[in-house]
Coordinates of C-alpha atoms in Angstrom, one line a residue:
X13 CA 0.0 0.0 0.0
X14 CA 1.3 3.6 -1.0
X15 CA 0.4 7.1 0.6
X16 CA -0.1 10.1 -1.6
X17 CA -1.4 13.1 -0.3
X18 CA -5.2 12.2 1.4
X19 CA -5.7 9.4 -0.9
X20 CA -4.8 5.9 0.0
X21 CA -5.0 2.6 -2.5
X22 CA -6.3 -0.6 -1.4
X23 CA -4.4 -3.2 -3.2
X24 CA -6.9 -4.1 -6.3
X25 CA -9.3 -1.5 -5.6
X26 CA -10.1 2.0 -6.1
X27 CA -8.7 4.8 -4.1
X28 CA -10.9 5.8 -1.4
X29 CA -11.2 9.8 -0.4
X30 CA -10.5 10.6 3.5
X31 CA -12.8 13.5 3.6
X32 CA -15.2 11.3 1.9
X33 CA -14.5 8.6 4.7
X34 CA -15.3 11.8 7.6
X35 CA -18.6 12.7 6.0
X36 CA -19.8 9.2 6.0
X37 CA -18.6 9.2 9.8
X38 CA -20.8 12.1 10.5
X39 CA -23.8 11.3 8.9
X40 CA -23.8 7.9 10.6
X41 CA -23.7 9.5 14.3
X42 CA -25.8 11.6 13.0
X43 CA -28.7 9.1 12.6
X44 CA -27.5 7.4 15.7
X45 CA -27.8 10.6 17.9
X46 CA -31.5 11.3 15.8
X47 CA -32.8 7.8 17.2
X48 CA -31.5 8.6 20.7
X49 CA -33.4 11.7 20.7
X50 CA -36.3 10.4 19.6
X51 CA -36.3 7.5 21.6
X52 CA -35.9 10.0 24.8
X53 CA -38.9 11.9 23.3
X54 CA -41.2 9.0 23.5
X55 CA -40.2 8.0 27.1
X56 CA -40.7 11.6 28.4
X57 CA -44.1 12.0 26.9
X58 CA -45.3 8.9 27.1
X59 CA -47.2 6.8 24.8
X60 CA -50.1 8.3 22.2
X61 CA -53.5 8.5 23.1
X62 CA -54.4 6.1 19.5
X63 CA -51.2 3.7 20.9
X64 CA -53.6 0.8 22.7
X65 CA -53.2 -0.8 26.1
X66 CA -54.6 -3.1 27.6
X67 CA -57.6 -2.4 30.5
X68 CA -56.8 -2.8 34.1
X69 CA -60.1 -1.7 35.7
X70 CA -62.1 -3.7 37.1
X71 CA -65.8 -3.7 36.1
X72 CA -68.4 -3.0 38.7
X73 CA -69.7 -5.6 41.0
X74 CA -73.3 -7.2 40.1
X75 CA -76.1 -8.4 42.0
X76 CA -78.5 -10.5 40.0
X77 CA -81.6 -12.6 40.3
X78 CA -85.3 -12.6 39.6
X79 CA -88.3 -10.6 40.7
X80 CA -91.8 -12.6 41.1
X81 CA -94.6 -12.7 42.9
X82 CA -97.6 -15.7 44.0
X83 CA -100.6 -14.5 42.0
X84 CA -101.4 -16.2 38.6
X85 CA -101.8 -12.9 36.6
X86 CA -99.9 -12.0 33.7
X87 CA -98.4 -8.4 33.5
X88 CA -99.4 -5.7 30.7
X89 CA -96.9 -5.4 28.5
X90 CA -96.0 -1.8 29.3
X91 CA -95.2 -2.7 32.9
X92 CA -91.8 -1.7 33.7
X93 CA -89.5 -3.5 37.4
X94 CA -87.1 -2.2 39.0
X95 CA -84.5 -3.0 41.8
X96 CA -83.1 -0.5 44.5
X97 CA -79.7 -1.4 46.7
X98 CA -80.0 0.5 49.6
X99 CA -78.1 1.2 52.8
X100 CA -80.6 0.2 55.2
X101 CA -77.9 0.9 58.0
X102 CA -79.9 3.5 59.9
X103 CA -83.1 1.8 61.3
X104 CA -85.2 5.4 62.1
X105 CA -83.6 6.9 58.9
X106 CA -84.6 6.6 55.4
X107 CA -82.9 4.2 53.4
X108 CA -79.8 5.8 51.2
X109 CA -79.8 4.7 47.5
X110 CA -76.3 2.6 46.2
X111 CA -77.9 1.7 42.7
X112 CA -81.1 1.4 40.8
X113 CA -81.9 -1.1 37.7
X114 CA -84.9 -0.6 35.7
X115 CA -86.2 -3.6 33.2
X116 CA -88.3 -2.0 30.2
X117 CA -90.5 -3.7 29.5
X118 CA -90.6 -6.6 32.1
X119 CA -92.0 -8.9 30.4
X120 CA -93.4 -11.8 32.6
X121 CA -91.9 -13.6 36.0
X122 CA -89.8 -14.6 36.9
X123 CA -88.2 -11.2 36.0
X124 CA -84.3 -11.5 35.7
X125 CA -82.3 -8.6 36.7
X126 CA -78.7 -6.9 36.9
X127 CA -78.0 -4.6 39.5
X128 CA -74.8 -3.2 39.3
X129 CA -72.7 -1.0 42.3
X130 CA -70.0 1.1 42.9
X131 CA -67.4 -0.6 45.8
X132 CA -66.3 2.5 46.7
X133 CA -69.7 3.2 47.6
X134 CA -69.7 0.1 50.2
X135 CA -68.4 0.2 53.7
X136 CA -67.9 -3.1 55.7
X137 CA -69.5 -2.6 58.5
X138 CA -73.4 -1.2 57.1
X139 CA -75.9 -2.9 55.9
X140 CA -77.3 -3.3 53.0
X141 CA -80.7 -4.4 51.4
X142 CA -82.8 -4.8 48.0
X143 CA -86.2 -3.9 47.4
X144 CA -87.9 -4.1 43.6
X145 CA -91.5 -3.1 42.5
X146 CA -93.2 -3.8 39.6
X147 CA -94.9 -0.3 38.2
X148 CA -97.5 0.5 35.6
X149 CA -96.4 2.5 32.5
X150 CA -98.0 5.8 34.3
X151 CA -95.3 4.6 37.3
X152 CA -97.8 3.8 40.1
X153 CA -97.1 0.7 41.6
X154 CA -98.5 -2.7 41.0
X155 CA -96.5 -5.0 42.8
X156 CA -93.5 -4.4 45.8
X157 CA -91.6 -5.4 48.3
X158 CA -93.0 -5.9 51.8
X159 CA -89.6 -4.9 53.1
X160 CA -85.9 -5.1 51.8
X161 CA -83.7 -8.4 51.5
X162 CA -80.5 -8.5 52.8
X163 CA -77.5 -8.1 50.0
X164 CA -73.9 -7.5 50.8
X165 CA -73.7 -9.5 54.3
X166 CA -71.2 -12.7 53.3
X167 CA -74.1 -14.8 54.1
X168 CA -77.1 -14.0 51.3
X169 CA -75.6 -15.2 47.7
X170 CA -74.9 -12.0 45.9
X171 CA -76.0 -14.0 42.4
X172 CA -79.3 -15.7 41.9
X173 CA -81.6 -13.4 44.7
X174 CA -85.2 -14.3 44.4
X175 CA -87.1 -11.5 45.3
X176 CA -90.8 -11.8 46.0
X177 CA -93.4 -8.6 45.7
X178 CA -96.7 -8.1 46.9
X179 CA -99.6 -7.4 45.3
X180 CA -100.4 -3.1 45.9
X181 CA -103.4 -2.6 43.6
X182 CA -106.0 -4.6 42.2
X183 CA -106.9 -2.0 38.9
X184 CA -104.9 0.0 36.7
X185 CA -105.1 4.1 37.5
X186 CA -106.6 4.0 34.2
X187 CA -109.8 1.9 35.4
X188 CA -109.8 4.2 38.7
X189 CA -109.9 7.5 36.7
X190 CA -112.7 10.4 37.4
X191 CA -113.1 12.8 34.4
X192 CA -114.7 16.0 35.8
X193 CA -115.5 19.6 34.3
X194 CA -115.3 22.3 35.9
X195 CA -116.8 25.7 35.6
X196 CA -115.3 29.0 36.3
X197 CA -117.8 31.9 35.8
X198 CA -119.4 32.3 32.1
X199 CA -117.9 30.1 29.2
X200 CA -114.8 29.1 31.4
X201 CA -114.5 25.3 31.1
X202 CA -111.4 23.7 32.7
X203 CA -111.6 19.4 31.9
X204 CA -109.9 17.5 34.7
X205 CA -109.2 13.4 34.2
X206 CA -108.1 12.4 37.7
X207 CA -106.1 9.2 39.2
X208 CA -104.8 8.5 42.6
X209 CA -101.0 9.6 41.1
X210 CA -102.1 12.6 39.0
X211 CA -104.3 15.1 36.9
X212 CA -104.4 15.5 33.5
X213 CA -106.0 19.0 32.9
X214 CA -107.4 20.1 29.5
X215 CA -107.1 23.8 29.3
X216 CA -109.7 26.5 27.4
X217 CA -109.4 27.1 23.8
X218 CA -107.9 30.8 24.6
X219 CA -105.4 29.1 26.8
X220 CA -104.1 27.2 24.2
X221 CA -106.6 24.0 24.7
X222 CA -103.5 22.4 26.1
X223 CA -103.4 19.1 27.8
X224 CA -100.5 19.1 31.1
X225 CA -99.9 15.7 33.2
X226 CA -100.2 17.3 36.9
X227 CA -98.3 15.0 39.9
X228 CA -100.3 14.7 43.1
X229 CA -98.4 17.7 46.0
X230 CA -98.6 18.3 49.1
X231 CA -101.6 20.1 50.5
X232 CA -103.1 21.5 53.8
X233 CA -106.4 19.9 53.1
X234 CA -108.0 19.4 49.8
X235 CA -106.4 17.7 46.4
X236 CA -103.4 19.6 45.1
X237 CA -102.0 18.7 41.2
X238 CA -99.3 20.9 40.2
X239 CA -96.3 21.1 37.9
X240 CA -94.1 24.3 37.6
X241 CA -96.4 27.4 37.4
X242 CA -99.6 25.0 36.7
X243 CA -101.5 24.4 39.4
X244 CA -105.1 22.7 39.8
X245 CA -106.2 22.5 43.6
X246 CA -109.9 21.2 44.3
X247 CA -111.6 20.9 47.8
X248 CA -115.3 19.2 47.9
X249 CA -117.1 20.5 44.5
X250 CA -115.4 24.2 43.9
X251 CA -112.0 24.2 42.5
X252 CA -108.8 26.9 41.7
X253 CA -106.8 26.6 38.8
X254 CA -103.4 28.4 37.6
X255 CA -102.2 28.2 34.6
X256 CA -100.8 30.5 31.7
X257 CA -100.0 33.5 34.4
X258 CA -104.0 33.6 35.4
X259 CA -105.7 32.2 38.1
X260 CA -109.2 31.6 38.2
X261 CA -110.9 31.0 41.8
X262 CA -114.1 29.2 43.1
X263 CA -114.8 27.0 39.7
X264 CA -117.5 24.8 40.5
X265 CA -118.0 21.3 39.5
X266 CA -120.5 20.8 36.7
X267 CA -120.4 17.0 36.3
X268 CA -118.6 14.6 34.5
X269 CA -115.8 15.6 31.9
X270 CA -116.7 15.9 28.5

C-alpha cells in the first residue's frame, strides 16, 4: 500500500477519499444521535392517546336474580320492574340509595335482573338491602316489596336473589280515573281526568286548549296537582286553577268531563 497526499489505495481496488470517509462518519452518528433523541422523546411524553393498552379496571360488581310474585296474573306489556340497593344501615332513617336497575318492559316472571354497584360506595361494617317493584307505565305501583332483602352481608348469595313482591293494587289508575268539568264563571270550562297519582287538565281554547300531566303535592287539606307554574287544587265540588299566568278561583263542578 502507498500514501499520496489524502488518498490511500487498497491493493486491487479503487482509491478511497479521507474527507469522503469523515462525511460518511458524521452522517452515521448523526442518525444514531437522531434515534437517541427520539427515543428520549417518546419515554418523556409517554405513549399516544391512538397507541392501545390493555384495561386494568375492574368492572363494577353485580347483584343478579329474579323478581316474582304468588298471583297467577300475567303483566301488561308496558309494565316496567325495578331494583333499589339501599343502605338500610340506619333503622329510624330513610334508606340511602347505592344503585337502581330498571327492566323495560318486564315482560313476565320470573323477572331477571342486573343490579350493578360502585365498591367505593360500600363500607364493611353497614348494611345493605334490596327492594324491587313492579310499576305500571304511568309509574304507580302494582307490585312491591314488603320490606328489603339482605344483600352484601357474606351470608345471602350475591347472584341468583329471588325477590318476592306483593300485590299493591287490584286495577290499573286508568280503570280508577274520574273525568270532571269544571266551571269557572261564564264560558270558562277547565276538563280535569283524575287518578290516585295525577291530573291530567285540559285547558280552554284561549289558553291554548293544552293538555299538562299534573303530579299529586302536598296540601293542607284538599287535592293539590301541580307542575311548575300549573297548578289545579280542588276541595269538595269548587276548584282553583293556575295556569298561563291567570288564576281563576271558586270553579264549581259541573259533572262529568266531557
Amino acid at each position: 500500500m502507498s500514501t499520496t497526499g489524502c488518498r490511500w489505495t487498497h491493493p486491487g481496488g479503487p482509491g478511497v477519499d479521507s474527507a469522503s470517509m469523515r462525511a460518511r462518519s458524521v452522517v452515521g452518528w448523526g442518525a444514531g444521535l437522531v434515534v437517541i433523541v427520539v427515543a428520549a422523546l417518546v419515554a418523556l411524553r409517554g405513549l399516544d392517546p391512538s397507541d392501545k393498552i390493555p384495561s386494568t379496571a375492574r368492572p363494577d360488581p353485580t347483584l343478579t336474580g329474579t323478581v316474582s310474585y304468588r298471583e297467577r296474573i300475567a303483566l301488561p306489556p308496558d309494565a316496567t320492574a325495578e331494583v333499589v340497593l339501599e343502605d338500610i344501615s340506619i333503622a329510624d332513617r330513610p334508606a340511602v340509595e347505592i344503585a337502581r336497575a330498571t327492566v323495560a318492559p318486564a315482560g313476565q316472571v320470573p323477572i331477571p335482573f342486573r343490579l350493578h354497584y360502585a365498591s367505593d360506595r360500600i363500607e364493611a361494617d353497614h348494611r345493605y338491602g334490596v327492594r324491587a317493584a313492579i310499576l305500571w307505565r304511568s309509574g304507580a305501583r302494582m307490585f312491591e316489596s314488603a320490606d328489603h332483602q339482605a344483600a352484601l352481608d357474606g351470608v345471602t348469595p350475591n347472584e341468583g336473589m329471588s325477590i318476592l313482591v306483593q300485590r299493591v293494587s287490584e286495577t290499573s289508575p286508568a280503570e280508577t280515573a274520574r273525568r270532571l268539568l269544571y266551571e269557572c264563571g261564564g264560558d270558562v270550562f277547565f276538563a280535569v281526568r283524575v287518578t290516585p297519582e295525577s291530573a291530567t287538565l285540559s285547558s280552554p281554547k284561549f289558553l291554548g286548549n293544552d293538555s299538562v300531566v299534573l303530579p299529586q303535592t302536598e296540601a293542607a287539606s284538599g287535592a293539590r296537582y301541580a307542575v311548575g307554574d300549573t297548578v289545579f287544587w280542588s276541595k269538595g265540588t269548587v276548584a282553583t286553577f293556575q295556569i298561563g299566568g291567570r288564576t281563576f278561583v271558586d270553579c264549581t263542578s259541573a259533572g262529568p268531563g266531557r
